[in-house]
Amino acid sequence: MKLGFVTLAIGVVVLLIWLVVSGDAVQPRCGGERMSPGEWCSSRKSGPSSFEEKQESAAAL
């Protein structure tokens, strides 16, 4: 019984992560906020990237 609950909990977590990632492919985020077409996002780690670049990157995951 315990193993079934753990498996179910893992499945729910994976589903939630997948929903967030798939949503970013439609409308990516910059600093936690949704971006619009034509906007640019600047990050210390990856440098500047456009809405379209972030959308393509999220879709590739």
PDB file of N, CA and C in Angstrom:
ATOM      1  N   MET A   1       0.828  -1.195   0.000  1.00  0.00           N
ATOM      2  CA  MET A   1       0.000   0.000   0.000  1.00  0.00           C
ATOM      3  C   MET A   1       0.870   1.256   0.000  1.00  0.00           C
ATOM      4  N   LYS A   2       1.942   1.233   0.772  1.00  0.00           N
ATOM      5  CA  LYS A   2       2.826   2.380   0.872  1.00  0.00           C
ATOM      6  C   LYS A   2       3.528   2.643  -0.462  1.00  0.00           C
ATOM      7  N   LEU A   3       3.930   1.580  -1.150  1.00  0.00           N
ATOM      8  CA  LEU A   3       4.618   1.704  -2.431  1.00  0.00           C
ATOM      9  C   LEU A   3       3.705   2.334  -3.481  1.00  0.00           C
ATOM     10  N   GLY A   4       2.432   1.984  -3.469  1.00  0.00           N
ATOM     11  CA  GLY A   4       1.468   2.559  -4.404  1.00  0.00           C
ATOM     12  C   GLY A   4       1.312   4.061  -4.196  1.00  0.00           C
ATOM     13  N   PHE A   5       1.291   4.486  -2.944  1.00  0.00           N
ATOM     14  CA  PHE A   5       1.159   5.914  -2.639  1.00  0.00           C
ATOM     15  C   PHE A   5       2.395   6.678  -3.105  1.00  0.00           C
ATOM     16  N   VAL A   6       3.565   6.122  -2.876  1.00  0.00           N
ATOM     17  CA  VAL A   6       4.811   6.762  -3.293  1.00  0.00           C
ATOM     18  C   VAL A   6       4.854   6.872  -4.814  1.00  0.00           C
ATOM     19  N   THR A   7       4.462   5.818  -5.507  1.00  0.00           N
ATOM     20  CA  THR A   7       4.440   5.830  -6.967  1.00  0.00           C
ATOM     21  C   THR A   7       3.458   6.882  -7.476  1.00  0.00           C
ATOM     22  N   LEU A   8       2.296   6.975  -6.875  1.00  0.00           N
ATOM     23  CA  LEU A   8       1.300   7.974  -7.251  1.00  0.00           C
ATOM     24  C   LEU A   8       1.827   9.389  -7.016  1.00  0.00           C
ATOM     25  N   ALA A   9       2.473   9.618  -5.885  1.00  0.00           N
ATOM     26  CA  ALA A   9       3.022  10.938  -5.562  1.00  0.00           C
ATOM     27  C   ALA A   9       4.100  11.326  -6.572  1.00  0.00           C
ATOM     28  N   ILE A  10       4.963  10.401  -6.932  1.00  0.00           N
ATOM     29  CA  ILE A  10       6.007  10.681  -7.930  1.00  0.00           C
ATOM     30  C   ILE A  10       5.371  11.015  -9.277  1.00  0.00           C
ATOM     31  N   GLY A  11       4.345  10.269  -9.648  1.00  0.00           N
ATOM     32  CA  GLY A  11       3.637  10.535 -10.907  1.00  0.00           C
ATOM     33  C   GLY A  11       3.019  11.919 -10.943  1.00  0.00           C
ATOM     34  N   VAL A  12       2.431  12.351  -9.849  1.00  0.00           N
ATOM     35  CA  VAL A  12       1.821  13.686  -9.776  1.00  0.00           C
ATOM     36  C   VAL A  12       2.885  14.769  -9.904  1.00  0.00           C
ATOM     37  N   VAL A  13       4.014  14.595  -9.249  1.00  0.00           N
ATOM     38  CA  VAL A  13       5.101  15.575  -9.327  1.00  0.00           C
ATOM     39  C   VAL A  13       5.633  15.671 -10.756  1.00  0.00           C
ATOM     40  N   VAL A  14       5.840  14.531 -11.395  1.00  0.00           N
ATOM     41  CA  VAL A  14       6.326  14.523 -12.783  1.00  0.00           C
ATOM     42  C   VAL A  14       5.319  15.214 -13.697  1.00  0.00           C
ATOM     43  N   LEU A  15       4.042  14.962 -13.507  1.00  0.00           N
ATOM     44  CA  LEU A  15       3.001  15.603 -14.318  1.00  0.00           C
ATOM     45  C   LEU A  15       3.015  17.119 -14.142  1.00  0.00           C
ATOM     46  N   LEU A  16       3.146  17.585 -12.916  1.00  0.00           N
ATOM     47  CA  LEU A  16       3.182  19.025 -12.666  1.00  0.00           C
ATOM     48  C   LEU A  16       4.400  19.678 -13.320  1.00  0.00           C
ATOM     49  N   ILE A  17       5.546  19.035 -13.228  1.00  0.00           N
ATOM     50  CA  ILE A  17       6.756  19.567 -13.862  1.00  0.00           C
ATOM     51  C   ILE A  17       6.566  19.614 -15.371  1.00  0.00           C
ATOM     52  N   TRP A  18       5.995  18.582 -15.953  1.00  0.00           N
ATOM     53  CA  TRP A  18       5.761  18.542 -17.395  1.00  0.00           C
ATOM     54  C   TRP A  18       4.819  19.665 -17.815  1.00  0.00           C
ATOM     55  N   LEU A  19       3.773  19.927 -17.031  1.00  0.00           N
ATOM     56  CA  LEU A  19       2.838  21.010 -17.371  1.00  0.00           C
ATOM     57  C   LEU A  19       3.522  22.370 -17.366  1.00  0.00           C
ATOM     58  N   VAL A  20       4.394  22.614 -16.404  1.00  0.00           N
ATOM     59  CA  VAL A  20       5.118  23.890 -16.340  1.00  0.00           C
ATOM     60  C   VAL A  20       6.058  24.028 -17.532  1.00  0.00           C
ATOM     61  N   VAL A  21       6.798  22.981 -17.842  1.00  0.00           N
ATOM     62  CA  VAL A  21       7.748  23.026 -18.954  1.00  0.00           C
ATOM     63  C   VAL A  21       7.023  23.190 -20.272  1.00  0.00           C
ATOM     64  N   SER A  22       5.929  22.488 -20.481  1.00  0.00           N
ATOM     65  CA  SER A  22       5.198  22.601 -21.745  1.00  0.00           C
ATOM     66  C   SER A  22       4.563  23.982 -21.881  1.00  0.00           C
ATOM     67  N   GLY A  23       4.177  24.595 -20.782  1.00  0.00           N
ATOM     68  CA  GLY A  23       3.639  25.957 -20.826  1.00  0.00           C
ATOM     69  C   GLY A  23       4.699  26.963 -21.214  1.00  0.00           C
ATOM     70  N   ASP A  24       5.951  26.731 -20.825  1.00  0.00           N
ATOM     71  CA  ASP A  24       7.040  27.633 -21.187  1.00  0.00           C
ATOM     72  C   ASP A  24       7.343  27.566 -22.678  1.00  0.00           C
ATOM     73  N   ALA A  25       7.024  26.464 -23.335  1.00  0.00           N
ATOM     74  CA  ALA A  25       7.238  26.363 -24.777  1.00  0.00           C
ATOM     75  C   ALA A  25       6.247  27.244 -25.525  1.00  0.00           C
ATOM     76  N   VAL A  26       5.091  27.490 -24.938  1.00  0.00           N
ATOM     77  CA  VAL A  26       4.088  28.352 -25.563  1.00  0.00           C
ATOM     78  C   VAL A  26       4.366  29.810 -25.217  1.00  0.00           C
ATOM     79  N   GLN A  27       4.583  30.092 -23.956  1.00  0.00           N
ATOM     80  CA  GLN A  27       4.848  31.453 -23.494  1.00  0.00           C
ATOM     81  C   GLN A  27       5.968  31.402 -22.460  1.00  0.00           C
ATOM     82  N   PRO A  28       7.227  31.585 -22.907  1.00  0.00           N
ATOM     83  CA  PRO A  28       8.372  31.450 -22.005  1.00  0.00           C
ATOM     84  C   PRO A  28       8.393  32.508 -20.900  1.00  0.00           C
ATOM     85  N   ARG A  29       9.244  32.260 -19.915  1.00  0.00           N
ATOM     86  CA  ARG A  29       9.383  33.156 -18.765  1.00  0.00           C
ATOM     87  C   ARG A  29      10.760  33.806 -18.748  1.00  0.00           C
ATOM     88  N   CYS A  30      10.803  34.974 -18.153  1.00  0.00           N
ATOM     89  CA  CYS A  30      12.056  35.683 -17.898  1.00  0.00           C
ATOM     90  C   CYS A  30      11.992  36.172 -16.457  1.00  0.00           C
ATOM     91  N   GLY A  31      12.839  35.633 -15.607  1.00  0.00           N
ATOM     92  CA  GLY A  31      12.811  36.027 -14.202  1.00  0.00           C
ATOM     93  C   GLY A  31      11.502  35.678 -13.523  1.00  0.00           C
ATOM     94  N   GLY A  32      10.850  34.604 -13.977  1.00  0.00           N
ATOM     95  CA  GLY A  32       9.595  34.177 -13.375  1.00  0.00           C
ATOM     96  C   GLY A  32       8.360  34.825 -13.967  1.00  0.00           C
ATOM     97  N   GLU A  33       8.532  35.810 -14.857  1.00  0.00           N
ATOM     98  CA  GLU A  33       7.392  36.491 -15.459  1.00  0.00           C
ATOM     99  C   GLU A  33       7.254  36.096 -16.920  1.00  0.00           C
ATOM    100  N   ARG A  34       6.022  35.967 -17.381  1.00  0.00           N
ATOM    101  CA  ARG A  34       5.754  35.584 -18.765  1.00  0.00           C
ATOM    102  C   ARG A  34       6.237  36.656 -19.730  1.00  0.00           C
ATOM    103  N   MET A  35       6.807  36.195 -20.844  1.00  0.00           N
ATOM    104  CA  MET A  35       7.298  37.107 -21.873  1.00  0.00           C
ATOM    105  C   MET A  35       6.270  37.207 -22.999  1.00  0.00           C
ATOM    106  N   SER A  36       6.367  38.262 -23.785  1.00  0.00           N
ATOM    107  CA  SER A  36       5.539  38.464 -24.967  1.00  0.00           C
ATOM    108  C   SER A  36       6.432  38.491 -26.195  1.00  0.00           C
ATOM    109  N   PRO A  37       5.874  38.195 -27.375  1.00  0.00           N
ATOM    110  CA  PRO A  37       6.680  38.251 -28.600  1.00  0.00           C
ATOM    111  C   PRO A  37       7.364  39.612 -28.756  1.00  0.00           C
ATOM    112  N   GLY A  38       8.617  39.581 -29.170  1.00  0.00           N
ATOM    113  CA  GLY A  38       9.387  40.811 -29.362  1.00  0.00           C
ATOM    114  C   GLY A  38      10.195  41.229 -28.142  1.00  0.00           C
ATOM    115  N   GLU A  39       9.944  40.627 -26.987  1.00  0.00           N
ATOM    116  CA  GLU A  39      10.684  40.981 -25.771  1.00  0.00           C
ATOM    117  C   GLU A  39      12.010  40.238 -25.703  1.00  0.00           C
ATOM    118  N   TRP A  40      12.936  40.824 -24.972  1.00  0.00           N
ATOM    119  CA  TRP A  40      14.253  40.212 -24.739  1.00  0.00           C
ATOM    120  C   TRP A  40      14.433  39.987 -23.257  1.00  0.00           C
ATOM    121  N   CYS A  41      15.161  38.935 -22.921  1.00  0.00           N
ATOM    122  CA  CYS A  41      15.470  38.605 -21.537  1.00  0.00           C
ATOM    123  C   CYS A  41      16.985  38.577 -21.398  1.00  0.00           C
ATOM    124  N   SER A  42      17.493  39.196 -20.360  1.00  0.00           N
ATOM    125  CA  SER A  42      18.935  39.206 -20.132  1.00  0.00           C
ATOM    126  C   SER A  42      19.241  38.472 -18.841  1.00  0.00           C
ATOM    127  N   SER A  43      20.205  37.554 -18.930  1.00  0.00           N
ATOM    128  CA  SER A  43      20.589  36.746 -17.787  1.00  0.00           C
ATOM    129  C   SER A  43      22.101  36.754 -17.656  1.00  0.00           C
ATOM    130  N   ARG A  44      22.603  36.784 -16.433  1.00  0.00           N
ATOM    131  CA  ARG A  44      24.050  36.728 -16.216  1.00  0.00           C
ATOM    132  C   ARG A  44      24.621  35.416 -16.721  1.00  0.00           C
ATOM    133  N   LYS A  45      23.849  34.368 -16.552  1.00  0.00           N
ATOM    134  CA  LYS A  45      24.310  33.034 -16.894  1.00  0.00           C
ATOM    135  C   LYS A  45      24.330  32.779 -18.400  1.00  0.00           C
ATOM    136  N   SER A  46      23.246  33.128 -19.097  1.00  0.00           N
ATOM    137  CA  SER A  46      23.138  32.793 -20.519  1.00  0.00           C
ATOM    138  C   SER A  46      23.167  34.006 -21.446  1.00  0.00           C
ATOM    139  N   GLY A  47      23.219  35.198 -20.897  1.00  0.00           N
ATOM    140  CA  GLY A  47      23.237  36.399 -21.731  1.00  0.00           C
ATOM    141  C   GLY A  47      21.845  36.740 -22.245  1.00  0.00           C
ATOM    142  N   PRO A  48      21.768  37.668 -23.200  1.00  0.00           N
ATOM    143  CA  PRO A  48      20.455  38.072 -23.710  1.00  0.00           C
ATOM    144  C   PRO A  48      19.860  37.013 -24.650  1.00  0.00           C
ATOM    145  N   SER A  49      18.544  36.864 -24.588  1.00  0.00           N
ATOM    146  CA  SER A  49      17.840  35.968 -25.502  1.00  0.00           C
ATOM    147  C   SER A  49      16.449  36.523 -25.771  1.00  0.00           C
ATOM    148  N   SER A  50      15.984  36.309 -26.990  1.00  0.00           N
ATOM    149  CA  SER A  50      14.682  36.822 -27.396  1.00  0.00           C
ATOM    150  C   SER A  50      13.571  35.864 -26.976  1.00  0.00           C
ATOM    151  N   PHE A  51      12.350  36.341 -27.087  1.00  0.00           N
ATOM    152  CA  PHE A  51      11.169  35.524 -26.813  1.00  0.00           C
ATOM    153  C   PHE A  51      11.211  34.255 -27.652  1.00  0.00           C
ATOM    154  N   GLU A  52      11.517  34.415 -28.930  1.00  0.00           N
ATOM    155  CA  GLU A  52      11.540  33.285 -29.850  1.00  0.00           C
ATOM    156  C   GLU A  52      12.638  32.287 -29.490  1.00  0.00           C
ATOM    157  N   GLU A  53      13.800  32.779 -29.093  1.00  0.00           N
ATOM    158  CA  GLU A  53      14.904  31.883 -28.702  1.00  0.00           C
ATOM    159  C   GLU A  53      14.526  31.079 -27.454  1.00  0.00           C
ATOM    160  N   LYS A  54      13.908  31.742 -26.479  1.00  0.00           N
ATOM    161  CA  LYS A  54      13.517  31.045 -25.253  1.00  0.00           C
ATOM    162  C   LYS A  54      12.395  30.041 -25.552  1.00  0.00           C
ATOM    163  N   GLN A  55      11.512  30.394 -26.474  1.00  0.00           N
ATOM    164  CA  GLN A  55      10.429  29.496 -26.864  1.00  0.00           C
ATOM    165  C   GLN A  55      10.985  28.233 -27.521  1.00  0.00           C
ATOM    166  N   GLU A  56      11.947  28.402 -28.431  1.00  0.00           N
ATOM    167  CA  GLU A  56      12.569  27.269 -29.104  1.00  0.00           C
ATOM    168  C   GLU A  56      13.330  26.391 -28.104  1.00  0.00           C
ATOM    169  N   SER A  57      14.016  27.050 -27.181  1.00  0.00           N
ATOM    170  CA  SER A  57      14.786  26.317 -26.175  1.00  0.00           C
ATOM    171  C   SER A  57      13.863  25.475 -25.295  1.00  0.00           C
ATOM    172  N   ALA A  58      12.737  26.045 -24.885  1.00  0.00           N
ATOM    173  CA  ALA A  58      11.789  25.310 -24.033  1.00  0.00           C
ATOM    174  C   ALA A  58      11.136  24.171 -24.814  1.00  0.00           C
ATOM    175  N   ALA A  59      10.875  24.376 -26.099  1.00  0.00           N
ATOM    176  CA  ALA A  59      10.254  23.335 -26.914  1.00  0.00           C
ATOM    177  C   ALA A  59      11.202  22.158 -27.131  1.00  0.00           C
ATOM    178  N   ALA A  60      12.509  22.420 -27.112  1.00  0.00           N
ATOM    179  CA  ALA A  60      13.490  21.360 -27.337  1.00  0.00           C
ATOM    180  C   ALA A  60      13.587  20.418 -26.134  1.00  0.00           C
ATOM    181  N   LEU A  61      13.122  20.846 -24.963  1.00  0.00           N
ATOM    182  CA  LEU A  61      13.197  20.000 -23.764  1.00  0.00           C
ATOM    183  C   LEU A  61      12.175  18.955 -23.825  1.00  0.00           C
TER     184      LEU A  61
END
